[in-house]
Amino acid sequence: MIGTHPCAGPSCEGRTDDVTDSAGTPPEPDRPAGASGPGTPAGDAPSDQGAAGKGRTPTGGGTGGGKSAGKGAGRNSGKGGKKRRQRTARPAEPAPRPVAVPAGPATPRRTRFRPRGLRAIAFVGAVVVLAAAGVGWWLYKKLDENITTDLSAAEELERYERERPSALVRGARNILLIGSDTRAGSGNAQYGRDKGTQRSDTTILLHLAAHGRSATAVSVPRDLMVWIPSCRKRDGSRTSPQFAQFNWAFERGGTACTVRTLEKLTGIRVDHHVVIDFRGFKDMVDAVGGVRVCVREPIDDPDARVNLKAGARTLNGDQALGYVRARKSLGNGSDTERMDRQQQFLGALVNKVQSNGVLLNPTRLYPVLDAATKSVTTDPGLDSLKDLYDLSRAMRSVPTEKVQFLTIPRRPYRDNPNRDELVQPRANSLFKRLRDDEPVVVVPGDGQNETGSGESSRRKRGTSPSSTPTFAGTNAAVRTCR
């Protein structure tokens, strides 16, 4: 008969209870006959038992008759009956139910790997970050500890604070750079015997204008005749005030005496000082990979330990030191030509340090910082890596053409042509502009003739004597050798 299910009865019920799905999960408990979920068509019952029960319904839903069941129910029952016959034709295969599909062998491993893999990556990343931070901190401490602090000079300057000039312009800074010719220390003995003293082989007053407008480096001749105040010597005794050449101040009273002598000469407040020796200068040049300069004429100076041919040359540390120190074998043996070479060399060094090849290359930048910090002695205001970094950043912000070099206006001393004296009033005019942080105009000129350089420059420029004074010098953007 059409209304009779081929597997209805106790035998089928027992068989259905024993059937399990491929995952080993027993079938759901049978629903009461004729029961179905809300909104679920009778023909789509999720279990064989429910389908069988509906198949025994005496209404004969498969024929489409029975008004009590309703037209829609009859259609569903008829379709459901056909589906039931197709599904129950094979009793061993129960009707499909929404069961979880067992994952393949790769799925559990991926599920376990992801969190473990992420944790491993995070752990490695944390280790790398901590290691980098540790190395960075170690390098910072190493560079910071390289710097030597000159506490004795700071204490001596503190004693004379009342007589020192005041800083007039907020934001402007004046830093005294002293190149010591001491033979003490590793690598310096080849330049002569260590007599237990040191002199200022090179002295430069670096004026950094407020707001980074310019940087003006003024060379102070070592043979300039000046008044040196009473200063404290290394052994604790004191010198008498005297009129002598400028570098005696450093030899007899050290850094503090040099600072006080320059302040009395110029009326400019020295905010910081930096002392660098021969070895430090050489290491700096080698660290940047050498500096290219133009040697105007051959140099053969045994005292300076340098022998160079004329022309464009890239100098290493030893050659550079001899180049900026040579004096006796060139010109008249005075400091004039030597200071010119020093200024040109410093301009080339500034260009090299500011180049991307140094600042943006850690393998080149670190040796420069290491050499710089090892070789300098500073006051407490510049004795940390952060302080020096802030200073270098201020210098780096200055346009190259605004980094200027000049020498204090001077001429041969009237009582001794081997010494220098100031040219007035030009020297005082320069000092005032630096004190007031006013622009200093530097033009190419012959540094040996400071007396007439201002007049000749005005005639060339067609300006009146009352206009801004000019001084012979150069800037870091000028290429002396092409």
Short mmCIF file of C-alpha atoms in Angstrom, two decimals:
data_model
loop_
_atom_site.label_atom_id
_atom_site.label_comp_id
_atom_site.label_asym_id
_atom_site.label_seq_id
_atom_site.Cartn_x
_atom_site.Cartn_y
_atom_site.Cartn_z
CA MET A 1 0.00 0.00 0.00
CA ILE A 2 1.13 3.54 -0.69
CA GLY A 3 0.51 4.76 2.90
CA THR A 4 2.53 1.97 4.55
CA HIS A 5 6.24 2.57 5.28
CA PRO A 6 8.35 -0.43 4.29
CA CYS A 7 10.32 -0.30 7.53
CA ALA A 8 7.66 0.49 10.09
CA GLY A 9 7.46 -1.63 13.21
CA PRO A 10 9.54 -2.79 16.17
CA SER A 11 12.21 -4.37 14.02
CA CYS A 12 12.97 -1.06 12.32
CA GLU A 13 12.89 0.80 15.60
CA GLY A 14 15.50 -1.41 17.11
CA ARG A 15 17.66 -1.07 14.03
CA THR A 16 17.42 2.68 14.02
CA ASP A 17 18.49 2.92 17.65
CA ASP A 18 21.68 1.02 16.85
CA VAL A 19 22.70 3.31 13.99
CA THR A 20 25.41 5.87 14.72
CA ASP A 21 26.99 8.45 12.46
CA SER A 22 30.51 8.25 11.17
CA ALA A 23 31.80 10.31 14.08
CA GLY A 24 30.45 7.75 16.61
CA THR A 25 27.69 10.05 17.82
CA PRO A 26 24.36 8.27 18.62
CA PRO A 27 21.27 9.62 16.87
CA GLU A 28 19.01 12.07 18.65
CA PRO A 29 16.09 10.65 20.71
CA ASP A 30 12.92 9.94 18.65
CA ARG A 31 10.27 12.59 18.74
CA PRO A 32 6.67 11.63 19.45
CA ALA A 33 4.74 10.53 16.40
CA GLY A 34 3.35 13.42 14.37
CA ALA A 35 5.47 16.00 16.23
CA SER A 36 7.48 18.52 14.33
CA GLY A 37 9.23 21.72 15.11
CA PRO A 38 7.56 25.02 14.53
CA GLY A 39 7.63 25.98 10.89
CA THR A 40 9.19 22.66 9.82
CA PRO A 41 7.37 20.82 7.00
CA ALA A 42 6.35 17.32 7.88
CA GLY A 43 8.10 15.87 4.87
CA ASP A 44 11.47 17.33 6.00
CA ALA A 45 11.52 15.71 9.44
CA PRO A 46 15.12 15.33 10.60
CA SER A 47 14.78 11.70 11.80
CA ASP A 48 13.61 8.41 10.30
CA GLN A 49 11.39 7.75 13.24
CA GLY A 50 9.44 10.97 12.72
CA ALA A 51 9.13 10.25 9.02
CA ALA A 52 7.87 6.74 9.68
CA GLY A 53 5.28 7.96 12.14
CA LYS A 54 3.96 10.44 9.65
CA GLY A 55 3.89 7.72 7.01
CA ARG A 56 1.34 5.80 9.08
CA THR A 57 -1.00 8.76 9.27
CA PRO A 58 -4.46 7.38 8.29
CA THR A 59 -5.35 10.53 6.38
CA GLY A 60 -3.64 9.25 3.28
CA GLY A 61 -1.61 12.44 2.84
CA GLY A 62 0.19 10.85 -0.13
CA THR A 63 -3.06 11.03 -2.22
CA GLY A 64 -3.57 14.73 -1.53
CA GLY A 65 -7.10 14.06 0.07
CA GLY A 66 -8.32 14.99 3.53
CA LYS A 67 -9.78 18.44 3.88
CA SER A 68 -9.18 18.42 7.65
CA ALA A 69 -5.44 18.51 7.04
CA GLY A 70 -5.66 21.55 4.78
CA LYS A 71 -4.45 22.06 1.24
CA GLY A 72 -0.93 23.11 2.20
CA ALA A 73 -0.49 20.18 4.62
CA GLY A 74 -1.64 17.72 1.97
CA ARG A 75 0.94 18.97 -0.50
CA ASN A 76 3.68 18.80 2.06
CA SER A 77 2.63 15.35 3.16
CA GLY A 78 2.54 14.07 -0.42
CA LYS A 79 6.02 15.36 -1.17
CA GLY A 80 7.25 14.20 2.18
CA GLY A 81 5.97 10.66 1.48
CA LYS A 82 7.99 10.42 -1.71
CA LYS A 83 11.12 11.57 0.06
CA ARG A 84 10.51 9.10 2.88
CA ARG A 85 10.38 6.21 0.47
CA GLN A 86 13.67 7.31 -1.09
CA ARG A 87 15.45 7.73 2.25
CA THR A 88 14.24 4.54 3.92
CA ALA A 89 15.06 2.35 0.95
CA ARG A 90 18.41 1.78 2.63
CA PRO A 91 17.81 1.38 6.36
CA ALA A 92 21.54 1.29 7.15
CA GLU A 93 21.91 4.87 6.01
CA PRO A 94 19.73 7.15 8.17
CA ALA A 95 18.51 10.48 6.93
CA PRO A 96 21.17 13.23 7.02
CA ARG A 97 21.21 15.26 10.17
CA PRO A 98 23.11 18.53 10.91
CA VAL A 99 26.08 16.95 12.55
CA ALA A 100 29.57 18.39 12.90
CA VAL A 101 31.82 17.37 10.04
CA PRO A 102 34.99 15.83 11.46
CA ALA A 103 38.01 17.94 10.58
CA GLY A 104 40.83 16.46 8.55
CA PRO A 105 44.18 15.71 10.12
CA ALA A 106 45.63 19.14 9.21
CA THR A 107 42.90 21.17 10.90
CA PRO A 108 43.71 20.34 14.56
CA ARG A 109 47.39 21.07 13.96
CA ARG A 110 46.63 24.50 12.43
CA THR A 111 44.29 25.33 15.29
CA ARG A 112 47.03 24.48 17.80
CA PHE A 113 49.85 26.12 15.78
CA ARG A 114 48.36 29.58 15.36
CA PRO A 115 48.32 30.70 18.97
CA ARG A 116 51.63 29.00 19.64
CA GLY A 117 53.18 30.54 16.51
CA LEU A 118 51.93 33.99 17.42
CA ARG A 119 53.24 33.61 20.93
CA ALA A 120 56.62 32.55 19.57
CA ILE A 121 56.78 35.50 17.21
CA ALA A 122 55.78 37.90 19.98
CA PHE A 123 58.43 36.40 22.28
CA VAL A 124 61.17 36.69 19.66
CA GLY A 125 60.08 40.27 18.90
CA ALA A 126 60.21 41.17 22.58
CA VAL A 127 63.67 39.64 22.90
CA VAL A 128 64.90 41.61 19.87
CA VAL A 129 63.43 44.87 21.19
CA LEU A 130 64.94 44.33 24.62
CA ALA A 131 68.28 43.36 23.13
CA ALA A 132 68.30 46.45 20.91
CA ALA A 133 67.34 48.63 23.86
CA GLY A 134 70.07 47.02 25.95
CA VAL A 135 72.70 47.55 23.26
CA GLY A 136 71.51 51.12 22.70
CA TRP A 137 71.70 51.85 26.41
CA TRP A 138 75.16 50.26 26.63
CA LEU A 139 76.43 52.35 23.70
CA TYR A 140 74.90 55.49 25.18
CA LYS A 141 76.55 54.86 28.54
CA LYS A 142 79.87 54.07 26.89
CA LEU A 143 79.87 57.28 24.86
CA ASP A 144 78.63 59.29 27.83
CA GLU A 145 81.40 57.96 30.08
CA ASN A 146 84.05 58.80 27.49
CA ILE A 147 83.62 62.52 28.17
CA THR A 148 85.97 64.11 30.73
CA THR A 149 84.58 66.88 32.94
CA ASP A 150 86.84 69.80 33.86
CA LEU A 151 85.68 70.45 37.40
CA SER A 152 88.75 72.46 38.44
CA ALA A 153 88.13 75.03 35.71
CA ALA A 154 84.48 75.28 36.69
CA GLU A 155 85.42 75.90 40.34
CA GLU A 156 87.99 78.53 39.38
CA LEU A 157 85.54 80.39 37.15
CA GLU A 158 82.97 80.30 39.93
CA ARG A 159 85.39 82.24 42.17
CA TYR A 160 85.48 85.07 39.64
CA GLU A 161 81.81 85.07 38.68
CA ARG A 162 81.30 88.69 39.77
CA GLU A 163 83.91 90.06 37.38
CA ARG A 164 82.83 88.00 34.38
CA PRO A 165 80.65 89.61 31.66
CA SER A 166 76.96 88.79 31.46
CA ALA A 167 75.18 87.09 28.58
CA LEU A 168 73.20 89.76 26.75
CA VAL A 169 71.05 87.81 24.27
CA ARG A 170 68.87 84.90 25.27
CA GLY A 171 69.40 81.85 23.04
CA ALA A 172 72.83 82.86 21.72
CA ARG A 173 75.78 80.79 22.90
CA ASN A 174 79.56 81.26 22.92
CA ILE A 175 81.78 78.19 23.11
CA LEU A 176 85.54 78.35 23.42
CA LEU A 177 87.27 75.57 21.47
CA ILE A 178 90.88 74.93 22.58
CA GLY A 179 93.26 72.69 20.69
CA SER A 180 95.87 71.54 23.18
CA ASP A 181 99.41 70.81 22.01
CA THR A 182 100.12 68.54 24.97
CA ARG A 183 102.37 65.59 24.20
CA ALA A 184 100.90 63.55 27.03
CA GLY A 185 98.62 60.66 26.18
CA SER A 186 98.71 57.80 23.72
CA GLY A 187 99.95 58.69 20.23
CA ASN A 188 101.10 62.24 21.08
CA ALA A 189 104.74 61.56 21.96
CA GLN A 190 105.79 61.56 18.28
CA TYR A 191 105.13 65.32 18.16
CA GLY A 192 107.77 66.15 20.76
CA ARG A 193 108.74 65.59 24.36
CA ASP A 194 106.22 65.93 27.15
CA LYS A 195 107.55 68.74 29.34
CA GLY A 196 104.61 68.57 31.69
CA THR A 197 102.99 71.65 30.20
CA GLN A 198 100.47 72.33 27.46
CA ARG A 199 99.73 75.33 25.30
CA SER A 200 96.74 76.34 23.24
CA ASP A 201 97.94 75.41 19.79
CA THR A 202 94.57 76.60 18.39
CA THR A 203 91.89 78.72 20.04
CA ILE A 204 88.53 79.42 18.40
CA LEU A 205 85.55 81.30 19.81
CA LEU A 206 82.41 79.74 18.30
CA HIS A 207 79.39 82.04 18.39
CA LEU A 208 76.04 80.32 17.76
CA ALA A 209 73.43 82.93 16.97
CA ALA A 210 69.96 82.66 18.49
CA HIS A 211 67.39 80.70 16.49
CA GLY A 212 70.13 78.97 14.49
CA ARG A 213 70.66 81.90 12.13
CA SER A 214 74.43 81.49 11.84
CA ALA A 215 77.59 80.10 13.37
CA THR A 216 80.69 82.29 13.46
CA ALA A 217 84.08 80.81 14.36
CA VAL A 218 86.65 83.45 15.31
CA SER A 219 90.28 82.35 15.49
CA VAL A 220 92.40 83.92 18.23
CA PRO A 221 96.11 84.13 17.27
CA ARG A 222 98.29 82.31 19.75
CA ASP A 223 100.91 85.10 19.51
CA LEU A 224 98.41 87.93 20.13
CA MET A 225 99.68 90.22 22.89
CA VAL A 226 97.05 90.54 25.66
CA TRP A 227 96.71 91.17 29.37
CA ILE A 228 96.55 87.89 31.32
CA PRO A 229 95.01 88.11 34.82
CA SER A 230 96.34 86.42 37.92
CA CYS A 231 95.51 82.73 37.58
CA ARG A 232 95.76 79.62 39.69
CA LYS A 233 98.48 77.20 38.58
CA ARG A 234 98.34 73.40 38.76
CA ASP A 235 100.45 73.32 41.92
CA GLY A 236 98.03 75.69 43.69
CA SER A 237 100.21 78.79 43.46
CA ARG A 238 99.10 81.86 41.53
CA THR A 239 100.62 83.80 38.65
CA SER A 240 101.04 87.56 38.53
CA PRO A 241 99.05 89.63 36.04
CA GLN A 242 101.15 90.18 32.94
CA PHE A 243 101.11 91.42 29.36
CA ALA A 244 102.11 88.42 27.26
CA GLN A 245 101.17 86.35 24.25
CA PHE A 246 97.74 84.77 24.43
CA ASN A 247 98.70 81.07 24.60
CA TRP A 248 100.62 81.62 27.81
CA ALA A 249 97.29 81.76 29.62
CA PHE A 250 96.57 78.12 28.85
CA GLU A 251 100.13 77.01 29.56
CA ARG A 252 100.30 78.63 32.99
CA GLY A 253 96.73 78.74 34.23
CA GLY A 254 94.86 76.14 32.15
CA THR A 255 91.38 76.45 30.72
CA ALA A 256 89.96 78.79 33.36
CA CYS A 257 92.78 81.28 32.80
CA THR A 258 92.23 81.16 29.02
CA VAL A 259 88.51 81.82 29.45
CA ARG A 260 89.09 84.76 31.77
CA THR A 261 91.75 86.24 29.48
CA LEU A 262 89.44 86.08 26.43
CA GLU A 263 86.48 87.51 28.36
CA LYS A 264 88.59 90.49 29.51
CA LEU A 265 89.83 91.03 25.96
CA THR A 266 86.45 90.86 24.21
CA GLY A 267 83.77 91.49 26.85
CA ILE A 268 82.01 88.32 25.56
CA ARG A 269 80.64 85.80 28.04
CA VAL A 270 82.00 82.30 27.40
CA ASP A 271 79.17 79.87 28.13
CA HIS A 272 81.05 76.60 27.56
CA HIS A 273 84.51 75.35 26.71
CA VAL A 274 85.84 72.25 24.97
CA VAL A 275 89.48 71.10 24.96
CA ILE A 276 90.65 68.60 22.34
CA ASP A 277 94.16 67.10 21.97
CA PHE A 278 96.18 65.80 19.02
CA ARG A 279 94.94 62.22 19.27
CA GLY A 280 91.31 63.26 19.39
CA PHE A 281 91.68 65.43 16.31
CA LYS A 282 93.30 62.61 14.32
CA ASP A 283 90.68 60.08 15.41
CA MET A 284 87.87 62.42 14.37
CA VAL A 285 89.31 62.81 10.86
CA ASP A 286 89.85 59.07 10.46
CA ALA A 287 86.35 58.34 11.74
CA VAL A 288 84.73 60.39 8.95
CA GLY A 289 86.88 58.65 6.34
CA GLY A 290 89.31 61.52 5.75
CA VAL A 291 88.75 65.13 4.70
CA ARG A 292 89.36 66.51 1.20
CA VAL A 293 91.20 69.83 1.04
CA CYS A 294 93.14 71.88 -1.50
CA VAL A 295 96.86 72.10 -0.78
CA ARG A 296 97.83 75.40 -2.39
CA GLU A 297 101.55 74.71 -2.37
CA PRO A 298 103.73 71.71 -1.48
CA ILE A 299 104.25 71.25 2.25
CA ASP A 300 107.33 69.59 3.73
CA ASP A 301 107.48 70.30 7.45
CA PRO A 302 109.47 67.82 9.58
CA ASP A 303 108.35 69.50 12.82
CA ALA A 304 104.68 69.01 11.89
CA ARG A 305 105.51 65.57 10.43
CA VAL A 306 103.79 66.27 7.13
CA ASN A 307 104.83 66.04 3.49
CA LEU A 308 102.12 66.88 0.94
CA LYS A 309 102.07 67.69 -2.76
CA ALA A 310 100.03 70.58 -4.08
CA GLY A 311 96.50 69.94 -5.33
CA ALA A 312 93.33 68.29 -4.10
CA ARG A 313 94.10 65.76 -1.39
CA THR A 314 92.02 63.60 0.96
CA LEU A 315 93.89 63.72 4.25
CA ASN A 316 93.85 61.05 6.94
CA GLY A 317 94.20 61.88 10.61
CA ASP A 318 98.00 62.18 10.74
CA GLN A 319 98.17 64.19 7.53
CA ALA A 320 95.36 66.49 8.63
CA LEU A 321 97.05 67.23 11.94
CA GLY A 322 100.31 68.11 10.18
CA TYR A 323 98.40 70.21 7.65
CA VAL A 324 96.72 72.42 10.28
CA ARG A 325 99.86 72.66 12.46
CA ALA A 326 102.52 73.39 9.81
CA ARG A 327 103.94 76.88 10.21
CA LYS A 328 107.70 77.21 10.00
CA SER A 329 108.02 75.88 6.46
CA LEU A 330 105.29 78.11 4.98
CA GLY A 331 105.20 81.83 4.34
CA ASN A 332 106.89 83.95 6.99
CA GLY A 333 106.46 81.37 9.72
CA SER A 334 103.67 83.27 11.50
CA ASP A 335 100.24 82.03 12.52
CA THR A 336 98.53 83.90 9.67
CA GLU A 337 98.65 81.22 7.00
CA ARG A 338 98.21 78.46 9.53
CA MET A 339 94.94 79.92 10.80
CA ASP A 340 93.71 80.27 7.22
CA ARG A 341 94.41 76.57 6.64
CA GLN A 342 92.72 75.65 9.90
CA GLN A 343 89.60 77.55 8.94
CA GLN A 344 89.48 75.99 5.48
CA PHE A 345 90.00 72.55 6.95
CA LEU A 346 87.25 73.05 9.55
CA GLY A 347 84.88 74.13 6.78
CA ALA A 348 85.66 70.93 4.86
CA LEU A 349 85.21 68.88 8.04
CA VAL A 350 81.80 70.48 8.71
CA ASN A 351 80.72 69.60 5.17
CA LYS A 352 81.86 66.01 5.61
CA VAL A 353 80.15 65.52 8.97
CA GLN A 354 76.90 67.05 7.71
CA SER A 355 76.84 64.77 4.68
CA ASN A 356 74.37 61.87 4.64
CA GLY A 357 77.26 59.45 4.36
CA VAL A 358 78.11 60.15 8.00
CA LEU A 359 74.94 61.27 9.78
CA LEU A 360 72.66 58.61 8.28
CA ASN A 361 75.12 55.72 8.48
CA PRO A 362 75.34 54.20 11.98
CA THR A 363 78.57 52.36 11.12
CA ARG A 364 80.16 55.71 10.27
CA LEU A 365 78.42 57.85 12.88
CA TYR A 366 79.30 55.75 15.93
CA PRO A 367 83.11 55.92 15.37
CA VAL A 368 82.79 59.69 14.98
CA LEU A 369 80.90 59.97 18.26
CA ASP A 370 83.30 57.58 19.97
CA ALA A 371 86.35 59.54 18.79
CA ALA A 372 84.76 62.87 19.69
CA THR A 373 83.71 61.87 23.19
CA LYS A 374 87.03 60.18 23.98
CA SER A 375 89.10 63.18 23.07
CA VAL A 376 87.23 66.08 24.65
CA THR A 377 87.32 67.68 28.07
CA THR A 378 84.39 69.98 28.77
CA ASP A 379 82.78 72.06 31.46
CA PRO A 380 79.90 70.47 33.44
CA GLY A 381 77.36 72.08 31.10
CA LEU A 382 78.57 69.99 28.14
CA ASP A 383 79.77 66.81 29.82
CA SER A 384 77.00 64.47 28.67
CA LEU A 385 76.20 62.88 25.34
CA LYS A 386 72.82 64.61 25.34
CA ASP A 387 74.45 68.03 25.79
CA LEU A 388 76.87 67.41 22.94
CA TYR A 389 74.07 66.04 20.77
CA ASP A 390 71.99 69.18 21.37
CA LEU A 391 75.01 71.28 20.42
CA SER A 392 75.64 69.31 17.23
CA ARG A 393 71.95 69.51 16.34
CA ALA A 394 72.07 73.28 16.72
CA MET A 395 75.10 73.37 14.43
CA ARG A 396 73.46 71.03 11.90
CA SER A 397 70.47 73.34 11.55
CA VAL A 398 72.69 76.23 10.42
CA PRO A 399 72.93 76.54 6.60
CA THR A 400 76.43 75.74 5.36
CA GLU A 401 76.87 79.19 3.84
CA LYS A 402 76.11 80.68 7.28
CA VAL A 403 78.95 78.76 8.96
CA GLN A 404 81.65 81.45 8.85
CA PHE A 405 85.34 81.55 9.74
CA LEU A 406 87.45 84.61 10.40
CA THR A 407 90.34 85.84 12.53
CA ILE A 408 90.37 88.64 15.07
CA PRO A 409 91.56 91.80 13.24
CA ARG A 410 95.29 92.01 14.03
CA ARG A 411 98.62 93.16 12.67
CA PRO A 412 102.27 92.64 13.61
CA TYR A 413 103.06 93.95 17.09
CA ARG A 414 104.95 97.21 16.92
CA ASP A 415 107.65 96.09 19.38
CA ASN A 416 108.07 92.60 17.99
CA PRO A 417 107.01 91.63 14.46
CA ASN A 418 106.86 87.98 15.54
CA ARG A 419 103.89 88.84 17.76
CA ASP A 420 100.42 90.27 16.94
CA GLU A 421 98.33 93.12 18.23
CA LEU A 422 94.68 94.11 17.69
CA VAL A 423 93.60 96.46 14.94
CA GLN A 424 91.29 99.03 16.49
CA PRO A 425 88.49 100.01 16.25
CA ARG A 426 87.74 97.08 13.96
CA ALA A 427 88.41 94.48 16.66
CA ASN A 428 86.04 96.16 19.11
CA SER A 429 83.42 96.43 16.37
CA LEU A 430 83.58 92.67 15.86
CA PHE A 431 83.38 91.99 19.59
CA LYS A 432 80.33 94.20 19.96
CA ARG A 433 78.47 92.50 17.13
CA LEU A 434 79.12 89.13 18.71
CA ARG A 435 78.03 90.34 22.16
CA ASP A 436 74.81 91.75 20.74
CA ASP A 437 74.22 88.72 18.48
CA GLU A 438 74.20 90.92 15.39
CA PRO A 439 75.05 89.53 11.93
CA VAL A 440 78.73 89.32 11.07
CA VAL A 441 79.44 89.76 7.36
CA VAL A 442 82.45 87.79 6.15
CA VAL A 443 83.95 88.36 2.70
CA PRO A 444 86.96 86.76 1.01
CA GLY A 445 90.08 88.74 1.68
CA ASP A 446 93.70 88.66 2.66
CA GLY A 447 93.79 87.93 6.35
CA GLN A 448 97.32 89.37 6.58
CA ASN A 449 96.06 92.88 5.84
CA GLU A 450 93.26 93.39 8.32
CA THR A 451 93.97 97.09 8.47
CA GLY A 452 92.73 97.74 4.95
CA SER A 453 90.37 94.84 4.42
CA GLY A 454 87.33 96.74 5.60
CA GLU A 455 87.96 99.75 3.34
CA SER A 456 88.77 97.60 0.30
CA SER A 457 85.65 95.50 0.85
CA ARG A 458 83.46 98.60 1.06
CA ARG A 459 84.93 100.01 -2.14
CA LYS A 460 84.24 96.72 -3.95
CA ARG A 461 80.69 96.60 -2.66
CA GLY A 462 80.04 100.31 -3.21
CA THR A 463 78.82 100.80 0.36
CA SER A 464 79.30 103.69 2.71
CA PRO A 465 81.53 103.57 5.82
CA SER A 466 78.43 103.71 8.05
CA SER A 467 77.03 100.46 6.69
CA THR A 468 77.53 97.02 8.23
CA PRO A 469 81.28 96.32 8.62
CA THR A 470 82.81 93.38 6.83
CA PHE A 471 85.63 91.09 7.92
CA ALA A 472 88.04 88.98 5.93
CA GLY A 473 87.23 85.30 6.11
CA THR A 474 85.40 82.46 4.45
CA ASN A 475 82.45 80.11 4.95
CA ALA A 476 81.96 76.38 4.88
CA ALA A 477 80.20 76.45 1.50
CA VAL A 478 83.24 77.80 -0.33
CA ARG A 479 85.15 75.17 -2.29
CA THR A 480 88.83 76.07 -2.21
CA CYS A 481 89.84 73.31 -4.61
CA ARG A 482 87.84 72.30 -7.70
#
